[in-house]
Structures are given as C-alpha cells and as structure tokens.
Amino acid sequence: MTTQKGATHGSAAPARSWGTPTISAAEIIKKVEANDPSLLVVDISNNALFQMKSDEYTAQLAVALKKNSHVREVILVNCSIGDRGGESLGEALAENKSVVILNLEKNSLNQDGASAIARGLAHNTTLESINLMNQTHSRWGDKCLDDFLEMFNFNMTLLKINWRLESRKSFALNKMITRNNEIDRRKKNGIAFDDLLPSGLRGTDAEVAAKQGRPPRGGRQ
C-alpha cells in the first residue's frame, strides 16, 4: 500500500544542481558540508562508487546535512543503503531543518534502518515527503511500523510516505498522514489546528512554535 500526501503544494520543485557523471559523490558531499547556497538538490543516484562504500558515504553525507541550511531535496536512489546508512540518515533528519524531500527508493533498508529514520523524523520539522519503495527487504514488520506511529505523536509536518505495506497498521498510518495534511491545509489558510496537534506536542514549546510559525527552541521539547 502506498501512503500519499493529500494536498499538492504550490511551490515549484527546485531545479536540480547535480547528477552529471563528472561530479563525484565526494565532491557533492563537500559542497553540502560547505553549506553551498547554490546546492538545492543532492542527487547521487546509481553512483557506483557510492554503492561500493555506501555506509561510509552515507555517514559523511549525514554529518554534512546536519548543519546544512540550503539543500531541499536529497535523492539517493539505488545507492545500496542498508540499516547502517538508515541510522546515519535518521541522525541527520533529527537535526536538519531544510530538506523537504528524501528519496531512498531501490535501496536495502530493513527494519532497523527504517526504525532509525522514524526516530529521526520524530524530531524533524521540515521533511514533507519520503520515498521508501522497492527496498531489497521491503516487508516492514510491526515493530518498524510501531516506530513510525510513535513518530507521528511528535511529527506534524510529514505529508507523504511512499512505501508498500502489508499490515493492518496501514490504516492507522494513513490516518496520521491525513491528519498532517489537514494541519498543513489549515496553517496555509490561517485556520486554527489546535484540535489536531499530535499528543507529544501539546503543552510544549513546539506547540507554541507551531502556532507562531517558527521552529521550536532546541528541537523537540
């Protein structure tokens, strides 16, 4: 089953800045680390060297993304990213405040890596879309899906997950996606959404920040 965002955003997707074979993965990561304002899209898909050193490169990219404030889209299709890479990306998502789209299609994420991503998303306030389709081990277990459900107790900004589910928990997950899309719709139209706030954000600085349209102080509180 594919969980999809229920609303279409008006903002145009940023133009791709990379993806040509003349630029190596290491060079792209250095640009991310330098917080190059011209680099809005990181696309290292199908990169043979990245595939051979996936854990190493994913860890380096994750560290660079933690402090980057310009990259809006990260595309890592078919990069041989496994659970260790998922853990690195989860740590990056917990701190990054600029990435809106993350495409991890055709990798090797299993339960542990996906759960690590979910834990990172619990602290994330900017990512709107993540693609987890076509993993080598693509049957998501109940523990992994429980971690995503727990994430939604704190996350109100994730609007779309592309994945295929064979679980009764898919209904509950779709319900959370629908809730976040309704929050997004109300925010854009200046309508109160207090009644929809996730349980983990009620009575916190994150709740006040959401109403004021600012990031919470020090992340999730």
PDB file of N, CA and C in Angstrom, residues 16-104:
ATOM      1  N   ARG A  16      17.388  20.880 -10.343  1.00  0.00           N
ATOM      2  CA  ARG A  16      18.487  20.010  -9.960  1.00  0.00           C
ATOM      3  C   ARG A  16      19.814  20.672 -10.288  1.00  0.00           C
ATOM      4  N   SER A  17      20.715  20.588  -9.321  1.00  0.00           N
ATOM      5  CA  SER A  17      22.010  21.224  -9.500  1.00  0.00           C
ATOM      6  C   SER A  17      23.089  20.216  -9.875  1.00  0.00           C
ATOM      7  N   TRP A  18      22.832  18.920  -9.544  1.00  0.00           N
ATOM      8  CA  TRP A  18      23.857  17.918  -9.787  1.00  0.00           C
ATOM      9  C   TRP A  18      23.262  16.740 -10.524  1.00  0.00           C
ATOM     10  N   GLY A  19      24.003  15.654 -10.576  1.00  0.00           N
ATOM     11  CA  GLY A  19      23.537  14.456 -11.236  1.00  0.00           C
ATOM     12  C   GLY A  19      24.360  14.119 -12.467  1.00  0.00           C
ATOM     13  N   THR A  20      25.285  14.982 -12.855  1.00  0.00           N
ATOM     14  CA  THR A  20      26.133  14.691 -14.007  1.00  0.00           C
ATOM     15  C   THR A  20      27.267  13.779 -13.577  1.00  0.00           C
ATOM     16  N   PRO A  21      27.725  12.895 -14.447  1.00  0.00           N
ATOM     17  CA  PRO A  21      28.760  11.923 -14.081  1.00  0.00           C
ATOM     18  C   PRO A  21      30.128  12.543 -13.811  1.00  0.00           C
ATOM     19  N   THR A  22      30.294  13.839 -14.135  1.00  0.00           N
ATOM     20  CA  THR A  22      31.598  14.464 -13.946  1.00  0.00           C
ATOM     21  C   THR A  22      31.825  14.912 -12.508  1.00  0.00           C
ATOM     22  N   ILE A  23      30.799  14.882 -11.693  1.00  0.00           N
ATOM     23  CA  ILE A  23      30.917  15.320 -10.306  1.00  0.00           C
ATOM     24  C   ILE A  23      30.835  14.094  -9.408  1.00  0.00           C
ATOM     25  N   SER A  24      31.854  13.869  -8.612  1.00  0.00           N
ATOM     26  CA  SER A  24      31.901  12.680  -7.776  1.00  0.00           C
ATOM     27  C   SER A  24      31.039  12.851  -6.533  1.00  0.00           C
ATOM     28  N   ALA A  25      30.704  11.718  -5.898  1.00  0.00           N
ATOM     29  CA  ALA A  25      29.935  11.749  -4.657  1.00  0.00           C
ATOM     30  C   ALA A  25      30.681  12.527  -3.580  1.00  0.00           C
ATOM     31  N   ALA A  26      32.008  12.343  -3.512  1.00  0.00           N
ATOM     32  CA  ALA A  26      32.805  13.045  -2.504  1.00  0.00           C
ATOM     33  C   ALA A  26      32.738  14.549  -2.697  1.00  0.00           C
ATOM     34  N   GLU A  27      32.756  14.991  -3.949  1.00  0.00           N
ATOM     35  CA  GLU A  27      32.688  16.430  -4.231  1.00  0.00           C
ATOM     36  C   GLU A  27      31.339  17.002  -3.846  1.00  0.00           C
ATOM     37  N   ILE A  28      30.276  16.257  -4.121  1.00  0.00           N
ATOM     38  CA  ILE A  28      28.943  16.711  -3.747  1.00  0.00           C
ATOM     39  C   ILE A  28      28.830  16.836  -2.236  1.00  0.00           C
ATOM     40  N   ILE A  29      29.334  15.837  -1.516  1.00  0.00           N
ATOM     41  CA  ILE A  29      29.270  15.863  -0.054  1.00  0.00           C
ATOM     42  C   ILE A  29      30.043  17.059   0.495  1.00  0.00           C
ATOM     43  N   LYS A  30      31.174  17.386  -0.130  1.00  0.00           N
ATOM     44  CA  LYS A  30      31.941  18.560   0.298  1.00  0.00           C
ATOM     45  C   LYS A  30      31.131  19.836   0.105  1.00  0.00           C
ATOM     46  N   LYS A  31      30.369  19.908  -0.970  1.00  0.00           N
ATOM     47  CA  LYS A  31      29.511  21.068  -1.216  1.00  0.00           C
ATOM     48  C   LYS A  31      28.437  21.169  -0.138  1.00  0.00           C
ATOM     49  N   VAL A  32      27.877  20.027   0.233  1.00  0.00           N
ATOM     50  CA  VAL A  32      26.860  20.007   1.297  1.00  0.00           C
ATOM     51  C   VAL A  32      27.483  20.476   2.608  1.00  0.00           C
ATOM     52  N   GLU A  33      28.675  19.950   2.908  1.00  0.00           N
ATOM     53  CA  GLU A  33      29.369  20.311   4.140  1.00  0.00           C
ATOM     54  C   GLU A  33      29.698  21.802   4.186  1.00  0.00           C
ATOM     55  N   ALA A  34      30.020  22.375   3.025  1.00  0.00           N
ATOM     56  CA  ALA A  34      30.354  23.800   2.949  1.00  0.00           C
ATOM     57  C   ALA A  34      29.114  24.678   2.981  1.00  0.00           C
ATOM     58  N   ASN A  35      27.936  24.054   2.990  1.00  0.00           N
ATOM     59  CA  ASN A  35      26.664  24.786   3.011  1.00  0.00           C
ATOM     60  C   ASN A  35      26.553  25.737   1.817  1.00  0.00           C
ATOM     61  N   ASP A  36      26.933  25.225   0.664  1.00  0.00           N
ATOM     62  CA  ASP A  36      26.891  25.997  -0.577  1.00  0.00           C
ATOM     63  C   ASP A  36      25.443  26.402  -0.874  1.00  0.00           C
ATOM     64  N   PRO A  37      25.138  27.708  -0.903  1.00  0.00           N
ATOM     65  CA  PRO A  37      23.753  28.150  -1.114  1.00  0.00           C
ATOM     66  C   PRO A  37      23.204  27.837  -2.501  1.00  0.00           C
ATOM     67  N   SER A  38      24.068  27.515  -3.455  1.00  0.00           N
ATOM     68  CA  SER A  38      23.594  27.192  -4.803  1.00  0.00           C
ATOM     69  C   SER A  38      23.169  25.727  -4.928  1.00  0.00           C
ATOM     70  N   LEU A  39      23.490  24.927  -3.924  1.00  0.00           N
ATOM     71  CA  LEU A  39      23.177  23.493  -3.974  1.00  0.00           C
ATOM     72  C   LEU A  39      21.852  23.239  -3.262  1.00  0.00           C
ATOM     73  N   LEU A  40      20.796  23.127  -4.049  1.00  0.00           N
ATOM     74  CA  LEU A  40      19.461  22.896  -3.504  1.00  0.00           C
ATOM     75  C   LEU A  40      19.042  21.429  -3.586  1.00  0.00           C
ATOM     76  N   VAL A  41      19.613  20.708  -4.554  1.00  0.00           N
ATOM     77  CA  VAL A  41      19.253  19.305  -4.759  1.00  0.00           C
ATOM     78  C   VAL A  41      20.509  18.452  -4.780  1.00  0.00           C
ATOM     79  N   VAL A  42      20.545  17.438  -3.960  1.00  0.00           N
ATOM     80  CA  VAL A  42      21.637  16.470  -3.948  1.00  0.00           C
ATOM     81  C   VAL A  42      21.124  15.183  -4.572  1.00  0.00           C
ATOM     82  N   ASP A  43      21.677  14.809  -5.702  1.00  0.00           N
ATOM     83  CA  ASP A  43      21.269  13.595  -6.406  1.00  0.00           C
ATOM     84  C   ASP A  43      22.508  12.738  -6.663  1.00  0.00           C
ATOM     85  N   ILE A  44      22.640  11.649  -5.897  1.00  0.00           N
ATOM     86  CA  ILE A  44      23.785  10.751  -6.050  1.00  0.00           C
ATOM     87  C   ILE A  44      23.280   9.364  -6.474  1.00  0.00           C
ATOM     88  N   SER A  45      22.145   9.325  -7.123  1.00  0.00           N
ATOM     89  CA  SER A  45      21.520   8.065  -7.521  1.00  0.00           C
ATOM     90  C   SER A  45      22.408   7.255  -8.456  1.00  0.00           C
ATOM     91  N   ASN A  46      22.386   5.929  -8.263  1.00  0.00           N
ATOM     92  CA  ASN A  46      23.066   4.986  -9.162  1.00  0.00           C
ATOM     93  C   ASN A  46      24.573   5.204  -9.261  1.00  0.00           C
ATOM     94  N   ASN A  47      25.153   5.836  -8.239  1.00  0.00           N
ATOM     95  CA  ASN A  47      26.583   6.113  -8.266  1.00  0.00           C
ATOM     96  C   ASN A  47      27.358   4.867  -7.834  1.00  0.00           C
ATOM     97  N   ALA A  48      28.177   4.335  -8.734  1.00  0.00           N
ATOM     98  CA  ALA A  48      28.865   3.063  -8.485  1.00  0.00           C
ATOM     99  C   ALA A  48      29.804   3.133  -7.288  1.00  0.00           C
ATOM    100  N   LEU A  49      30.566   4.219  -7.163  1.00  0.00           N
ATOM    101  CA  LEU A  49      31.493   4.345  -6.038  1.00  0.00           C
ATOM    102  C   LEU A  49      30.732   4.465  -4.721  1.00  0.00           C
ATOM    103  N   PHE A  50      29.635   5.221  -4.727  1.00  0.00           N
ATOM    104  CA  PHE A  50      28.806   5.332  -3.522  1.00  0.00           C
ATOM    105  C   PHE A  50      28.278   3.957  -3.119  1.00  0.00           C
ATOM    106  N   GLN A  51      27.866   3.176  -4.106  1.00  0.00           N
ATOM    107  CA  GLN A  51      27.347   1.845  -3.830  1.00  0.00           C
ATOM    108  C   GLN A  51      28.402   0.957  -3.155  1.00  0.00           C
ATOM    109  N   MET A  52      29.657   1.080  -3.586  1.00  0.00           N
ATOM    110  CA  MET A  52      30.728   0.243  -3.029  1.00  0.00           C
ATOM    111  C   MET A  52      31.096   0.647  -1.606  1.00  0.00           C
ATOM    112  N   LYS A  53      30.921   1.920  -1.279  1.00  0.00           N
ATOM    113  CA  LYS A  53      31.260   2.422   0.058  1.00  0.00           C
ATOM    114  C   LYS A  53      30.038   3.089   0.675  1.00  0.00           C
ATOM    115  N   SER A  54      28.915   2.401   0.595  1.00  0.00           N
ATOM    116  CA  SER A  54      27.647   3.012   0.968  1.00  0.00           C
ATOM    117  C   SER A  54      27.598   3.503   2.410  1.00  0.00           C
ATOM    118  N   ASP A  55      28.020   2.657   3.349  1.00  0.00           N
ATOM    119  CA  ASP A  55      27.972   3.054   4.764  1.00  0.00           C
ATOM    120  C   ASP A  55      28.840   4.284   5.017  1.00  0.00           C
ATOM    121  N   GLU A  56      30.025   4.282   4.419  1.00  0.00           N
ATOM    122  CA  GLU A  56      30.959   5.393   4.616  1.00  0.00           C
ATOM    123  C   GLU A  56      30.422   6.691   4.028  1.00  0.00           C
ATOM    124  N   TYR A  57      29.959   6.632   2.786  1.00  0.00           N
ATOM    125  CA  TYR A  57      29.480   7.846   2.127  1.00  0.00           C
ATOM    126  C   TYR A  57      28.176   8.350   2.755  1.00  0.00           C
ATOM    127  N   THR A  58      27.299   7.423   3.122  1.00  0.00           N
ATOM    128  CA  THR A  58      26.039   7.853   3.737  1.00  0.00           C
ATOM    129  C   THR A  58      26.301   8.541   5.063  1.00  0.00           C
ATOM    130  N   ALA A  59      27.255   8.012   5.842  1.00  0.00           N
ATOM    131  CA  ALA A  59      27.607   8.644   7.112  1.00  0.00           C
ATOM    132  C   ALA A  59      28.173  10.043   6.896  1.00  0.00           C
ATOM    133  N   GLN A  60      29.035  10.187   5.892  1.00  0.00           N
ATOM    134  CA  GLN A  60      29.614  11.504   5.595  1.00  0.00           C
ATOM    135  C   GLN A  60      28.540  12.494   5.154  1.00  0.00           C
ATOM    136  N   LEU A  61      27.649  12.037   4.291  1.00  0.00           N
ATOM    137  CA  LEU A  61      26.572  12.906   3.826  1.00  0.00           C
ATOM    138  C   LEU A  61      25.657  13.305   4.980  1.00  0.00           C
ATOM    139  N   ALA A  62      25.379  12.349   5.863  1.00  0.00           N
ATOM    140  CA  ALA A  62      24.501  12.631   7.002  1.00  0.00           C
ATOM    141  C   ALA A  62      25.095  13.697   7.915  1.00  0.00           C
ATOM    142  N   VAL A  63      26.377  13.595   8.185  1.00  0.00           N
ATOM    143  CA  VAL A  63      27.051  14.596   9.026  1.00  0.00           C
ATOM    144  C   VAL A  63      26.968  15.967   8.360  1.00  0.00           C
ATOM    145  N   ALA A  64      27.187  16.007   7.047  1.00  0.00           N
ATOM    146  CA  ALA A  64      27.141  17.276   6.320  1.00  0.00           C
ATOM    147  C   ALA A  64      25.742  17.876   6.333  1.00  0.00           C
ATOM    148  N   LEU A  65      24.723  17.026   6.254  1.00  0.00           N
ATOM    149  CA  LEU A  65      23.345  17.508   6.214  1.00  0.00           C
ATOM    150  C   LEU A  65      22.876  18.071   7.555  1.00  0.00           C
ATOM    151  N   LYS A  66      23.493  17.637   8.632  1.00  0.00           N
ATOM    152  CA  LYS A  66      23.041  18.085   9.956  1.00  0.00           C
ATOM    153  C   LYS A  66      23.057  19.598  10.076  1.00  0.00           C
ATOM    154  N   LYS A  67      24.074  20.231   9.512  1.00  0.00           N
ATOM    155  CA  LYS A  67      24.216  21.683   9.656  1.00  0.00           C
ATOM    156  C   LYS A  67      23.879  22.445   8.372  1.00  0.00           C
ATOM    157  N   ASN A  68      23.564  21.719   7.300  1.00  0.00           N
ATOM    158  CA  ASN A  68      23.275  22.392   6.035  1.00  0.00           C
ATOM    159  C   ASN A  68      21.899  23.072   6.110  1.00  0.00           C
ATOM    160  N   SER A  69      21.823  24.269   5.567  1.00  0.00           N
ATOM    161  CA  SER A  69      20.565  25.023   5.633  1.00  0.00           C
ATOM    162  C   SER A  69      20.009  25.378   4.262  1.00  0.00           C
ATOM    163  N   HIS A  70      20.544  24.780   3.187  1.00  0.00           N
ATOM    164  CA  HIS A  70      20.108  25.133   1.841  1.00  0.00           C
ATOM    165  C   HIS A  70      19.535  23.959   1.049  1.00  0.00           C
ATOM    166  N   VAL A  71      20.051  22.767   1.235  1.00  0.00           N
ATOM    167  CA  VAL A  71      19.587  21.606   0.465  1.00  0.00           C
ATOM    168  C   VAL A  71      18.129  21.319   0.796  1.00  0.00           C
ATOM    169  N   ARG A  72      17.301  21.233  -0.254  1.00  0.00           N
ATOM    170  CA  ARG A  72      15.869  20.976  -0.055  1.00  0.00           C
ATOM    171  C   ARG A  72      15.453  19.567  -0.507  1.00  0.00           C
ATOM    172  N   GLU A  73      16.259  18.948  -1.342  1.00  0.00           N
ATOM    173  CA  GLU A  73      15.892  17.626  -1.850  1.00  0.00           C
ATOM    174  C   GLU A  73      17.121  16.726  -1.893  1.00  0.00           C
ATOM    175  N   VAL A  74      16.987  15.517  -1.363  1.00  0.00           N
ATOM    176  CA  VAL A  74      18.064  14.534  -1.364  1.00  0.00           C
ATOM    177  C   VAL A  74      17.561  13.287  -2.080  1.00  0.00           C
ATOM    178  N   ILE A  75      18.253  12.902  -3.152  1.00  0.00           N
ATOM    179  CA  ILE A  75      17.848  11.752  -3.962  1.00  0.00           C
ATOM    180  C   ILE A  75      18.967  10.726  -3.929  1.00  0.00           C
ATOM    181  N   LEU A  76      18.688   9.605  -3.289  1.00  0.00           N
ATOM    182  CA  LEU A  76      19.684   8.539  -3.136  1.00  0.00           C
ATOM    183  C   LEU A  76      19.089   7.222  -3.635  1.00  0.00           C
ATOM    184  N   VAL A  77      18.642   7.214  -4.871  1.00  0.00           N
ATOM    185  CA  VAL A  77      18.033   6.023  -5.460  1.00  0.00           C
ATOM    186  C   VAL A  77      19.117   5.024  -5.862  1.00  0.00           C
ATOM    187  N   ASN A  78      18.924   3.754  -5.472  1.00  0.00           N
ATOM    188  CA  ASN A  78      19.834   2.680  -5.866  1.00  0.00           C
ATOM    189  C   ASN A  78      21.276   2.975  -5.450  1.00  0.00           C
ATOM    190  N   CYS A  79      21.446   3.237  -4.157  1.00  0.00           N
ATOM    191  CA  CYS A  79      22.776   3.543  -3.616  1.00  0.00           C
ATOM    192  C   CYS A  79      23.262   2.481  -2.630  1.00  0.00           C
ATOM    193  N   SER A  80      22.592   1.333  -2.581  1.00  0.00           N
ATOM    194  CA  SER A  80      22.971   0.231  -1.685  1.00  0.00           C
ATOM    195  C   SER A  80      22.954   0.638  -0.211  1.00  0.00           C
ATOM    196  N   ILE A  81      22.046   1.529   0.159  1.00  0.00           N
ATOM    197  CA  ILE A  81      21.957   1.980   1.547  1.00  0.00           C
ATOM    198  C   ILE A  81      21.223   0.938   2.381  1.00  0.00           C
ATOM    199  N   GLY A  82      21.899   0.445   3.434  1.00  0.00           N
ATOM    200  CA  GLY A  82      21.315  -0.534   4.331  1.00  0.00           C
ATOM    201  C   GLY A  82      20.981   0.076   5.678  1.00  0.00           C
ATOM    202  N   ASP A  83      20.927  -0.787   6.707  1.00  0.00           N
ATOM    203  CA  ASP A  83      20.491  -0.322   8.022  1.00  0.00           C
ATOM    204  C   ASP A  83      21.470   0.660   8.660  1.00  0.00           C
ATOM    205  N   ARG A  84      22.771   0.451   8.452  1.00  0.00           N
ATOM    206  CA  ARG A  84      23.736   1.418   8.999  1.00  0.00           C
ATOM    207  C   ARG A  84      23.553   2.789   8.358  1.00  0.00           C
ATOM    208  N   GLY A  85      23.312   2.802   7.071  1.00  0.00           N
ATOM    209  CA  GLY A  85      23.033   4.058   6.390  1.00  0.00           C
ATOM    210  C   GLY A  85      21.741   4.684   6.883  1.00  0.00           C
ATOM    211  N   GLY A  86      20.744   3.842   7.158  1.00  0.00           N
ATOM    212  CA  GLY A  86      19.484   4.346   7.702  1.00  0.00           C
ATOM    213  C   GLY A  86      19.676   5.003   9.054  1.00  0.00           C
ATOM    214  N   GLU A  87      20.540   4.424   9.871  1.00  0.00           N
ATOM    215  CA  GLU A  87      20.837   5.025  11.174  1.00  0.00           C
ATOM    216  C   GLU A  87      21.498   6.390  11.004  1.00  0.00           C
ATOM    217  N   SER A  88      22.411   6.497  10.061  1.00  0.00           N
ATOM    218  CA  SER A  88      23.074   7.782   9.803  1.00  0.00           C
ATOM    219  C   SER A  88      22.072   8.824   9.320  1.00  0.00           C
ATOM    220  N   LEU A  89      21.194   8.422   8.412  1.00  0.00           N
ATOM    221  CA  LEU A  89      20.205   9.355   7.890  1.00  0.00           C
ATOM    222  C   LEU A  89      19.203   9.761   8.957  1.00  0.00           C
ATOM    223  N   GLY A  90      18.868   8.833   9.852  1.00  0.00           N
ATOM    224  CA  GLY A  90      17.970   9.174  10.951  1.00  0.00           C
ATOM    225  C   GLY A  90      18.558  10.253  11.838  1.00  0.00           C
ATOM    226  N   GLU A  91      19.857  10.148  12.109  1.00  0.00           N
ATOM    227  CA  GLU A  91      20.533  11.172  12.912  1.00  0.00           C
ATOM    228  C   GLU A  91      20.533  12.511  12.197  1.00  0.00           C
ATOM    229  N   ALA A  92      20.722  12.484  10.872  1.00  0.00           N
ATOM    230  CA  ALA A  92      20.705  13.727  10.102  1.00  0.00           C
ATOM    231  C   ALA A  92      19.323  14.361  10.122  1.00  0.00           C
ATOM    232  N   LEU A  93      18.281  13.562   9.960  1.00  0.00           N
ATOM    233  CA  LEU A  93      16.920  14.081   9.943  1.00  0.00           C
ATOM    234  C   LEU A  93      16.539  14.717  11.277  1.00  0.00           C
ATOM    235  N   ALA A  94      17.107  14.208  12.357  1.00  0.00           N
ATOM    236  CA  ALA A  94      16.807  14.760  13.677  1.00  0.00           C
ATOM    237  C   ALA A  94      17.305  16.188  13.831  1.00  0.00           C
ATOM    238  N   GLU A  95      18.300  16.575  13.021  1.00  0.00           N
ATOM    239  CA  GLU A  95      18.899  17.901  13.162  1.00  0.00           C
ATOM    240  C   GLU A  95      18.677  18.823  11.962  1.00  0.00           C
ATOM    241  N   ASN A  96      18.533  18.249  10.778  1.00  0.00           N
ATOM    242  CA  ASN A  96      18.413  19.075   9.585  1.00  0.00           C
ATOM    243  C   ASN A  96      17.096  19.856   9.575  1.00  0.00           C
ATOM    244  N   LYS A  97      17.154  21.103   9.093  1.00  0.00           N
ATOM    245  CA  LYS A  97      15.970  21.953   9.064  1.00  0.00           C
ATOM    246  C   LYS A  97      15.728  22.550   7.680  1.00  0.00           C
ATOM    247  N   SER A  98      16.206  21.870   6.643  1.00  0.00           N
ATOM    248  CA  SER A  98      15.990  22.403   5.295  1.00  0.00           C
ATOM    249  C   SER A  98      15.446  21.382   4.303  1.00  0.00           C
ATOM    250  N   VAL A  99      15.774  20.111   4.465  1.00  0.00           N
ATOM    251  CA  VAL A  99      15.377  19.099   3.479  1.00  0.00           C
ATOM    252  C   VAL A  99      13.867  18.865   3.543  1.00  0.00           C
ATOM    253  N   VAL A 100      13.228  18.946   2.375  1.00  0.00           N
ATOM    254  CA  VAL A 100      11.784  18.769   2.268  1.00  0.00           C
ATOM    255  C   VAL A 100      11.435  17.414   1.645  1.00  0.00           C
ATOM    256  N   ILE A 101      12.296  16.920   0.757  1.00  0.00           N
ATOM    257  CA  ILE A 101      12.045  15.664   0.044  1.00  0.00           C
ATOM    258  C   ILE A 101      13.252  14.746   0.194  1.00  0.00           C
ATOM    259  N   LEU A 102      12.994  13.486   0.560  1.00  0.00           N
ATOM    260  CA  LEU A 102      14.051  12.477   0.667  1.00  0.00           C
ATOM    261  C   LEU A 102      13.614  11.243  -0.103  1.00  0.00           C
ATOM    262  N   ASN A 103      14.388  10.873  -1.126  1.00  0.00           N
ATOM    263  CA  ASN A 103      14.066   9.724  -1.965  1.00  0.00           C
ATOM    264  C   ASN A 103      15.094   8.621  -1.730  1.00  0.00           C
ATOM    265  N   LEU A 104      14.645   7.529  -1.108  1.00  0.00           N
ATOM    266  CA  LEU A 104      15.513   6.390  -0.806  1.00  0.00           C
ATOM    267  C   LEU A 104      15.054   5.130  -1.535  1.00  0.00           C
TER     268      LEU A 104
END
